[in-house]
Every structure is written in structure tokens, then in C-alpha cells.
């Protein structure tokens, strides 16, 4: 499973490789500077001798360590000043021999802060970028609570309702965001988002997935069609074991467009029941979008599936209503 933990390990491995590349670049720069300027070469040698003599002196006379350190620091500052002059004299930047880092904050370690280590912004960015590249998660970079724009929904009362479509979607969005912010693994509370196409169900599902993923939980987003296809391959060919295991064990499973999948005899219903029931028994949450209403779910699927999806004790159900916002936006 492409979990945040696994991706973080990959990112840290990448930073380790970056540190090795940094050391190679530092070595190359030193060789270049020494070849261009004998003065630089001599000053670097003096600096190294000073450092080792100071360390030896401090070990030999611990009572004089502070005095030795102060003297060494003054001499080191003088050498470094001469180095900067020598570097510019041979056409190189004065900071050419400074340590090389891609990220100055963490020095390419991925962590900042003392004594408590926290992830550096560069590590967080690397992890999120990698997660967004995963199959099914690409849309999360664009479809999230930050980019959610309620203005695309008409601000006119829905037929037979007091609320406008914009006010209605605003309430659903607020609940979904609160749900994502409070999400915890193994609590098992999920969402069922029902309604016709073009009402914002998939967008809000992706908003929830992105926020939960951002908070450090493992998330799998899969269409109902791809879920059934994966289960079919697994059932008949023993392929895709890892993919099925991911869907069973991730902290949050998001199933998009339930009802659009092919109804394969002996596969579709049994596969959906297996995934939904196993996750329910393990107290792992699911978010489902579907064009079906609750009555149609009972008509289309085994009662055991529909009953689990429509269980208000475990699932918060939202019925999306109004006009297709894609058509509304086109008219606007």
C-alpha cells in the first residue's frame, strides 16, 4: 500500500542519496579551488591542521579546553576570512567551499528542531507529491477543501426545499471537513454520498481523502469499476493480492461511483460484500459515492450490502440534490 509511512521512508532514502551527492559536490569544489589557487590549498591545509591540533590539545589538557577552543576559534575566523579573499581572487564565489545543501533548514536530513525533531517542510512536500502521483490519488492535488468553490452552485432555492443548492452544499461540505479533521483510524464511521451526476459527490469525497491523507493516514481511492476488476483478477488468477490487501487494510477506503460497475455473476456482489463486511468487522471506515438512492441500493444489491451502506449508526448519509453544476457553470 502506498501509505504515508512507506512514502516517508522512500523520501528519507532519497534525502540520504542527496546527502551523498552533496558530499561529492563539496569534494569536487574543493579540488577545483585547490587547482585554481595554491593559496586556497594552503589555507585549507592550515585550517585542517588547526582543527586537529585543537582537538588533541583539548583531550590532552581538559582543564585548558575552554582556552584552547577560544584561541582556535579566533585563528579559524582569520583563516576563513583569508579563504574568502583567495576564492574571489581566483574567480570563485566566496562561499564556494561552504557545505552544500538542497534545503538549508534541515541540511537535507528531513528533520528540524532540537531537542524535539519535527519533519521539515521539504520532507512533507516530497511525501505529499509522491502520494499525489499514486493511482487514484492524482485528483487530490486539485480537488480539496482549499480549492472547493461553492459559487459554482446556484444560489436559488431547490424545488420543494427552503435552502438554496449553494447553502445545501455548504452544509454538506462543513460536515465532510469536520469529519476529515476528526478522522481516526479504526473508528469505522463512514460517509455515503448519494445523488445524480454533477452535484459534487466525487469532489467532496476527494476533499475528505486529501485531508485524511494529509493528516498522516493511509488512503485508497478506487472506482467501483476498478475495485470489481481487481477482485475479479484476484479471484480467478491470483493476481493483485497486494491491491486487494490495500483496500482491506488502509485506514480509509473511498469507493467512487458505486453502481457503475459491471454486474458479473459470482463476482460483483460477493466482492463488494467481502470488502465492505471485512472493513466493517475491522472497524475501518469507507466513503462511498453513488448515483443510486438508498432505495435503489437495496434493489440493486444484496440486502446485506445495502444494509451496511445505509446503516446510519455507522454511515452518515447525504443525498445530493439540485441541478447539474457542470451545466449551471456552462450557462453562467
GROMACS .gro file of C-alpha atoms in nm:
model
  332
    1UNK     CA    1   0.000   0.000   0.000
    2UNK     CA    2   0.125   0.345  -0.086
    3UNK     CA    3   0.084   0.466   0.271
    4UNK     CA    4   0.233   0.782   0.411
    5UNK     CA    5   0.470   0.571   0.623
    6UNK     CA    6   0.607   0.387   0.320
    7UNK     CA    7   0.640   0.705   0.117
    8UNK     CA    8   0.816   0.880   0.405
    9UNK     CA    9   1.072   0.601   0.413
   10UNK     CA   10   1.123   0.644   0.039
   11UNK     CA   11   1.163   1.019   0.079
   12UNK     CA   12   1.418   0.976   0.360
   13UNK     CA   13   1.610   0.732   0.142
   14UNK     CA   14   1.610   0.997  -0.129
   15UNK     CA   15   1.747   1.252   0.119
   16UNK     CA   16   2.023   1.009   0.216
   17UNK     CA   17   2.120   0.985  -0.151
   18UNK     CA   18   2.105   1.366  -0.171
   19UNK     CA   19   2.349   1.396   0.121
   20UNK     CA   20   2.590   1.160  -0.055
   21UNK     CA   21   2.561   1.375  -0.369
   22UNK     CA   22   2.623   1.685  -0.157
   23UNK     CA   23   2.948   1.537  -0.024
   24UNK     CA   24   3.063   1.454  -0.378
   25UNK     CA   25   2.989   1.810  -0.488
   26UNK     CA   26   3.179   1.954  -0.189
   27UNK     CA   27   3.478   1.735  -0.277
   28UNK     CA   28   3.463   1.845  -0.641
   29UNK     CA   29   3.450   2.211  -0.545
   30UNK     CA   30   3.745   2.176  -0.311
   31UNK     CA   31   3.954   2.005  -0.579
   32UNK     CA   32   3.862   2.276  -0.828
   33UNK     CA   33   3.951   2.556  -0.585
   34UNK     CA   34   4.284   2.396  -0.489
   35UNK     CA   35   4.380   2.353  -0.855
   36UNK     CA   36   4.297   2.716  -0.930
   37UNK     CA   37   4.471   2.868  -0.630
   38UNK     CA   38   4.776   2.745  -0.432
   39UNK     CA   39   4.676   2.997  -0.165
   40UNK     CA   40   4.340   2.827  -0.119
   41UNK     CA   41   4.510   2.488  -0.096
   42UNK     CA   42   4.749   2.612   0.172
   43UNK     CA   43   4.475   2.781   0.375
   44UNK     CA   44   4.261   2.467   0.368
   45UNK     CA   45   4.556   2.260   0.488
   46UNK     CA   46   4.623   2.512   0.768
   47UNK     CA   47   4.258   2.501   0.872
   48UNK     CA   48   4.265   2.122   0.893
   49UNK     CA   49   4.590   2.121   1.096
   50UNK     CA   50   4.446   2.381   1.332
   51UNK     CA   51   4.131   2.177   1.390
   52UNK     CA   52   4.313   1.851   1.471
   53UNK     CA   53   4.575   2.022   1.691
   54UNK     CA   54   4.297   2.192   1.886
   55UNK     CA   55   4.112   1.864   1.940
   56UNK     CA   56   4.431   1.690   2.054
   57UNK     CA   57   4.513   1.978   2.288
   58UNK     CA   58   4.168   1.974   2.446
   59UNK     CA   59   4.189   1.599   2.509
   60UNK     CA   60   4.542   1.628   2.649
   61UNK     CA   61   4.456   1.918   2.882
   62UNK     CA   62   4.083   1.915   2.965
   63UNK     CA   63   4.134   2.200   3.213
   64UNK     CA   64   4.251   2.422   2.926
   65UNK     CA   65   3.982   2.312   2.682
   66UNK     CA   66   3.788   2.639   2.702
   67UNK     CA   67   4.102   2.846   2.648
   68UNK     CA   68   4.212   2.627   2.356
   69UNK     CA   69   3.866   2.647   2.200
   70UNK     CA   70   3.862   3.026   2.217
   71UNK     CA   71   4.208   3.056   2.064
   72UNK     CA   72   4.122   2.806   1.789
   73UNK     CA   73   3.803   2.994   1.705
   74UNK     CA   74   3.989   3.322   1.658
   75UNK     CA   75   4.250   3.160   1.434
   76UNK     CA   76   3.978   2.977   1.238
   77UNK     CA   77   3.794   3.305   1.174
   78UNK     CA   78   4.117   3.459   1.043
   79UNK     CA   79   4.181   3.165   0.809
   80UNK     CA   80   3.822   3.171   0.682
   81UNK     CA   81   3.847   3.544   0.607
   82UNK     CA   82   4.167   3.482   0.410
   83UNK     CA   83   3.995   3.193   0.229
   84UNK     CA   84   3.709   3.415   0.112
   85UNK     CA   85   3.957   3.664  -0.029
   86UNK     CA   86   4.159   3.389  -0.200
   87UNK     CA   87   3.846   3.237  -0.355
   88UNK     CA   88   3.725   3.563  -0.506
   89UNK     CA   89   4.077   3.635  -0.629
   90UNK     CA   90   4.068   3.319  -0.844
   91UNK     CA   91   3.718   3.389  -0.977
   92UNK     CA   92   3.510   3.173  -0.742
   93UNK     CA   93   3.228   3.282  -0.507
   94UNK     CA   94   3.348   3.347  -0.153
   95UNK     CA   95   3.104   3.085  -0.018
   96UNK     CA   96   3.213   2.822  -0.273
   97UNK     CA   97   3.354   2.591  -0.006
   98UNK     CA   98   3.059   2.615   0.232
   99UNK     CA   99   2.864   2.291   0.296
  100UNK     CA  100   2.624   2.207   0.011
  101UNK     CA  101   2.257   2.158   0.098
  102UNK     CA  102   1.943   2.147  -0.111
  103UNK     CA  103   1.743   2.252   0.198
  104UNK     CA  104   1.927   2.489   0.431
  105UNK     CA  105   1.668   2.440   0.707
  106UNK     CA  106   1.725   2.068   0.768
  107UNK     CA  107   2.054   2.028   0.577
  108UNK     CA  108   1.885   1.750   0.379
  109UNK     CA  109   1.816   1.536   0.686
  110UNK     CA  110   1.438   1.582   0.662
  111UNK     CA  111   1.404   1.696   1.024
  112UNK     CA  112   1.436   2.024   1.212
  113UNK     CA  113   1.427   2.127   1.577
  114UNK     CA  114   1.623   2.049   1.890
  115UNK     CA  115   1.575   1.857   2.109
  116UNK     CA  116   1.240   1.757   1.953
  117UNK     CA  117   1.272   1.661   1.588
  118UNK     CA  118   0.991   1.754   1.352
  119UNK     CA  119   0.955   1.687   0.982
  120UNK     CA  120   1.099   1.964   0.768
  121UNK     CA  121   0.874   2.134   0.512
  122UNK     CA  122   1.087   1.985   0.232
  123UNK     CA  123   1.018   1.630   0.355
  124UNK     CA  124   0.646   1.700   0.389
  125UNK     CA  125   0.634   1.834   0.033
  126UNK     CA  126   0.821   1.532  -0.103
  127UNK     CA  127   0.583   1.292   0.071
  128UNK     CA  128   0.268   1.469  -0.049
  129UNK     CA  129   0.397   1.496  -0.407
  130UNK     CA  130   0.471   1.123  -0.412
  131UNK     CA  131   0.131   1.037  -0.268
  132UNK     CA  132  -0.044   1.251  -0.529
  133UNK     CA  133   0.128   1.051  -0.803
  134UNK     CA  134  -0.037   0.728  -0.686
  135UNK     CA  135  -0.311   0.574  -0.897
  136UNK     CA  136  -0.644   0.711  -0.785
  137UNK     CA  137  -0.492   0.999  -0.588
  138UNK     CA  138  -0.387   1.233  -0.868
  139UNK     CA  139  -0.709   1.434  -0.838
  140UNK     CA  140  -0.648   1.518  -0.473
  141UNK     CA  141  -0.397   1.786  -0.562
  142UNK     CA  142  -0.673   1.978  -0.740
  143UNK     CA  143  -0.984   1.864  -0.557
  144UNK     CA  144  -0.955   1.955  -0.191
  145UNK     CA  145  -1.122   2.179   0.066
  146UNK     CA  146  -0.893   2.469  -0.023
  147UNK     CA  147  -0.996   2.465  -0.389
  148UNK     CA  148  -1.365   2.398  -0.313
  149UNK     CA  149  -1.569   2.683  -0.464
  150UNK     CA  150  -1.932   2.695  -0.356
  151UNK     CA  151  -2.001   2.972  -0.608
  152UNK     CA  152  -2.036   2.716  -0.886
  153UNK     CA  153  -2.361   2.601  -0.719
  154UNK     CA  154  -2.676   2.805  -0.797
  155UNK     CA  155  -2.788   3.031  -0.515
  156UNK     CA  156  -3.156   2.968  -0.578
  157UNK     CA  157  -3.397   2.760  -0.368
  158UNK     CA  158  -3.411   2.393  -0.458
  159UNK     CA  159  -3.756   2.292  -0.572
  160UNK     CA  160  -3.955   2.180  -0.271
  161UNK     CA  161  -3.683   2.294  -0.027
  162UNK     CA  162  -3.618   2.610   0.170
  163UNK     CA  163  -3.241   2.605   0.118
  164UNK     CA  164  -3.064   2.706  -0.198
  165UNK     CA  165  -2.838   2.450  -0.362
  166UNK     CA  166  -2.537   2.657  -0.258
  167UNK     CA  167  -2.645   2.669   0.106
  168UNK     CA  168  -2.720   2.297   0.097
  169UNK     CA  169  -2.377   2.201  -0.040
  170UNK     CA  170  -2.217   2.437   0.211
  171UNK     CA  171  -2.370   2.235   0.496
  172UNK     CA  172  -2.250   1.905   0.347
  173UNK     CA  173  -1.903   2.048   0.291
  174UNK     CA  174  -1.883   2.167   0.653
  175UNK     CA  175  -1.974   1.821   0.779
  176UNK     CA  176  -1.726   1.649   0.547
  177UNK     CA  177  -1.444   1.879   0.652
  178UNK     CA  178  -1.521   1.825   1.021
  179UNK     CA  179  -1.530   1.450   0.953
  180UNK     CA  180  -1.188   1.459   0.785
  181UNK     CA  181  -1.037   1.676   1.059
  182UNK     CA  182  -1.162   1.441   1.331
  183UNK     CA  183  -1.088   1.119   1.142
  184UNK     CA  184  -0.916   0.848   1.343
  185UNK     CA  185  -0.816   0.501   1.233
  186UNK     CA  186  -1.031   0.210   1.349
  187UNK     CA  187  -1.331   0.422   1.446
  188UNK     CA  188  -1.528   0.289   1.150
  189UNK     CA  189  -1.758   0.585   1.088
  190UNK     CA  190  -1.808   0.641   0.713
  191UNK     CA  191  -1.994   0.851   0.457
  192UNK     CA  192  -2.247   0.762   0.189
  193UNK     CA  193  -2.285   1.037  -0.072
  194UNK     CA  194  -2.587   0.976  -0.297
  195UNK     CA  195  -2.731   1.168  -0.589
  196UNK     CA  196  -2.727   1.226  -0.961
  197UNK     CA  197  -2.412   1.309  -1.154
  198UNK     CA  198  -2.271   1.661  -1.146
  199UNK     CA  199  -2.370   1.751  -0.791
  200UNK     CA  200  -2.025   1.745  -0.629
  201UNK     CA  201  -2.013   1.398  -0.470
  202UNK     CA  202  -1.677   1.287  -0.608
  203UNK     CA  203  -1.522   1.628  -0.544
  204UNK     CA  204  -1.619   1.618  -0.176
  205UNK     CA  205  -1.502   1.257  -0.146
  206UNK     CA  206  -1.163   1.368  -0.281
  207UNK     CA  207  -1.160   1.659  -0.037
  208UNK     CA  208  -1.205   1.415   0.252
  209UNK     CA  209  -0.940   1.178   0.112
  210UNK     CA  210  -0.686   1.459   0.069
  211UNK     CA  211  -0.734   1.593   0.422
  212UNK     CA  212  -0.719   1.247   0.582
  213UNK     CA  213  -0.409   1.164   0.377
  214UNK     CA  214  -0.250   1.495   0.472
  215UNK     CA  215  -0.306   1.412   0.839
  216UNK     CA  216  -0.091   1.101   0.804
  217UNK     CA  217  -0.342   0.821   0.745
  218UNK     CA  218  -0.331   0.568   0.462
  219UNK     CA  219  -0.598   0.622   0.196
  220UNK     CA  220  -0.705   0.424  -0.110
  221UNK     CA  221  -0.930   0.589  -0.368
  222UNK     CA  222  -1.075   0.350  -0.626
  223UNK     CA  223  -1.369   0.350  -0.864
  224UNK     CA  224  -1.627   0.074  -0.816
  225UNK     CA  225  -1.536  -0.049  -1.165
  226UNK     CA  226  -1.165  -0.086  -1.079
  227UNK     CA  227  -1.249  -0.245  -0.745
  228UNK     CA  228  -1.452  -0.519  -0.913
  229UNK     CA  229  -1.185  -0.565  -1.180
  230UNK     CA  230  -0.917  -0.606  -0.912
  231UNK     CA  231  -1.131  -0.854  -0.722
  232UNK     CA  232  -1.204  -1.049  -1.042
  233UNK     CA  233  -0.834  -1.083  -1.123
  234UNK     CA  234  -0.761  -1.184  -0.766
  235UNK     CA  235  -1.044  -1.438  -0.758
  236UNK     CA  236  -0.965  -1.608  -1.086
  237UNK     CA  237  -0.597  -1.552  -1.142
  238UNK     CA  238  -0.441  -1.499  -0.801
  239UNK     CA  239  -0.316  -1.161  -0.924
  240UNK     CA  240  -0.338  -0.828  -0.746
  241UNK     CA  241  -0.309  -0.969  -0.395
  242UNK     CA  242  -0.140  -0.651  -0.273
  243UNK     CA  243  -0.405  -0.427  -0.429
  244UNK     CA  244  -0.686  -0.619  -0.259
  245UNK     CA  245  -0.496  -0.618   0.069
  246UNK     CA  246  -0.456  -0.241   0.040
  247UNK     CA  247  -0.830  -0.197   0.002
  248UNK     CA  248  -0.892  -0.413   0.308
  249UNK     CA  249  -0.627  -0.268   0.537
  250UNK     CA  250  -0.596   0.104   0.456
  251UNK     CA  251  -0.726   0.349   0.716
  252UNK     CA  252  -0.980   0.497   0.473
  253UNK     CA  253  -1.120   0.336   0.158
  254UNK     CA  254  -1.301   0.566  -0.085
  255UNK     CA  255  -1.520   0.391  -0.345
  256UNK     CA  256  -1.633   0.619  -0.625
  257UNK     CA  257  -1.937   0.576  -0.847
  258UNK     CA  258  -2.083   0.264  -0.691
  259UNK     CA  259  -2.349   0.132  -0.928
  260UNK     CA  260  -2.149   0.189  -1.247
  261UNK     CA  261  -1.953  -0.137  -1.212
  262UNK     CA  262  -2.043  -0.440  -1.428
  263UNK     CA  263  -2.269  -0.694  -1.258
  264UNK     CA  264  -2.063  -1.010  -1.305
  265UNK     CA  265  -2.224  -1.329  -1.182
  266UNK     CA  266  -2.044  -1.463  -0.878
  267UNK     CA  267  -1.806  -1.167  -0.867
  268UNK     CA  268  -1.963  -0.824  -0.820
  269UNK     CA  269  -2.196  -0.879  -0.526
  270UNK     CA  270  -1.967  -1.122  -0.344
  271UNK     CA  271  -1.665  -0.893  -0.393
  272UNK     CA  272  -1.843  -0.584  -0.267
  273UNK     CA  273  -1.979  -0.773   0.030
  274UNK     CA  274  -1.634  -0.910   0.112
  275UNK     CA  275  -1.468  -0.566   0.106
  276UNK     CA  276  -1.745  -0.384   0.291
  277UNK     CA  277  -1.802  -0.654   0.552
  278UNK     CA  278  -1.433  -0.715   0.624
  279UNK     CA  279  -1.371  -0.345   0.673
  280UNK     CA  280  -1.679  -0.315   0.890
  281UNK     CA  281  -1.564  -0.604   1.109
  282UNK     CA  282  -1.221  -0.443   1.141
  283UNK     CA  283  -1.381  -0.106   1.223
  284UNK     CA  284  -1.222   0.061   0.921
  285UNK     CA  285  -1.405   0.346   0.752
  286UNK     CA  286  -1.532   0.376   0.396
  287UNK     CA  287  -1.659   0.669   0.194
  288UNK     CA  288  -1.888   0.579  -0.097
  289UNK     CA  289  -2.031   0.791  -0.377
  290UNK     CA  290  -2.319   0.658  -0.585
  291UNK     CA  291  -2.584   0.779  -0.828
  292UNK     CA  292  -2.827   0.542  -0.655
  293UNK     CA  293  -3.052   0.650  -0.371
  294UNK     CA  294  -3.091   0.423  -0.070
  295UNK     CA  295  -3.398   0.251  -0.213
  296UNK     CA  296  -3.214   0.175  -0.537
  297UNK     CA  297  -2.918   0.033  -0.343
  298UNK     CA  298  -3.150  -0.225  -0.187
  299UNK     CA  299  -3.293  -0.305  -0.529
  300UNK     CA  300  -2.957  -0.337  -0.700
  301UNK     CA  301  -2.754  -0.520  -0.438
  302UNK     CA  302  -2.782  -0.796  -0.184
  303UNK     CA  303  -2.965  -0.671   0.125
  304UNK     CA  304  -2.652  -0.739   0.329
  305UNK     CA  305  -2.455  -0.485   0.125
  306UNK     CA  306  -2.727  -0.219   0.117
  307UNK     CA  307  -2.797  -0.260   0.489
  308UNK     CA  308  -2.430  -0.198   0.572
  309UNK     CA  309  -2.405   0.103   0.345
  310UNK     CA  310  -2.729   0.252   0.478
  311UNK     CA  311  -2.664   0.180   0.846
  312UNK     CA  312  -2.700   0.524   1.000
  313UNK     CA  313  -2.518   0.403   1.309
  314UNK     CA  314  -2.202   0.358   1.102
  315UNK     CA  315  -2.259   0.576   0.794
  316UNK     CA  316  -2.356   0.941   0.761
  317UNK     CA  317  -2.581   0.959   0.456
  318UNK     CA  318  -2.610   1.269   0.238
  319UNK     CA  319  -2.848   1.296  -0.056
  320UNK     CA  320  -2.713   1.546  -0.311
  321UNK     CA  321  -2.992   1.733  -0.488
  322UNK     CA  322  -3.028   2.020  -0.731
  323UNK     CA  323  -2.913   2.087  -1.086
  324UNK     CA  324  -2.600   1.954  -1.254
  325UNK     CA  325  -2.340   2.218  -1.163
  326UNK     CA  326  -2.146   2.150  -1.482
  327UNK     CA  327  -2.447   2.262  -1.685
  328UNK     CA  328  -2.507   2.554  -1.450
  329UNK     CA  329  -2.145   2.667  -1.482
  330UNK     CA  330  -2.167   2.639  -1.861
  331UNK     CA  331  -2.480   2.855  -1.864
  332UNK     CA  332  -2.322   3.108  -1.629
   0.00000   0.00000   0.00000
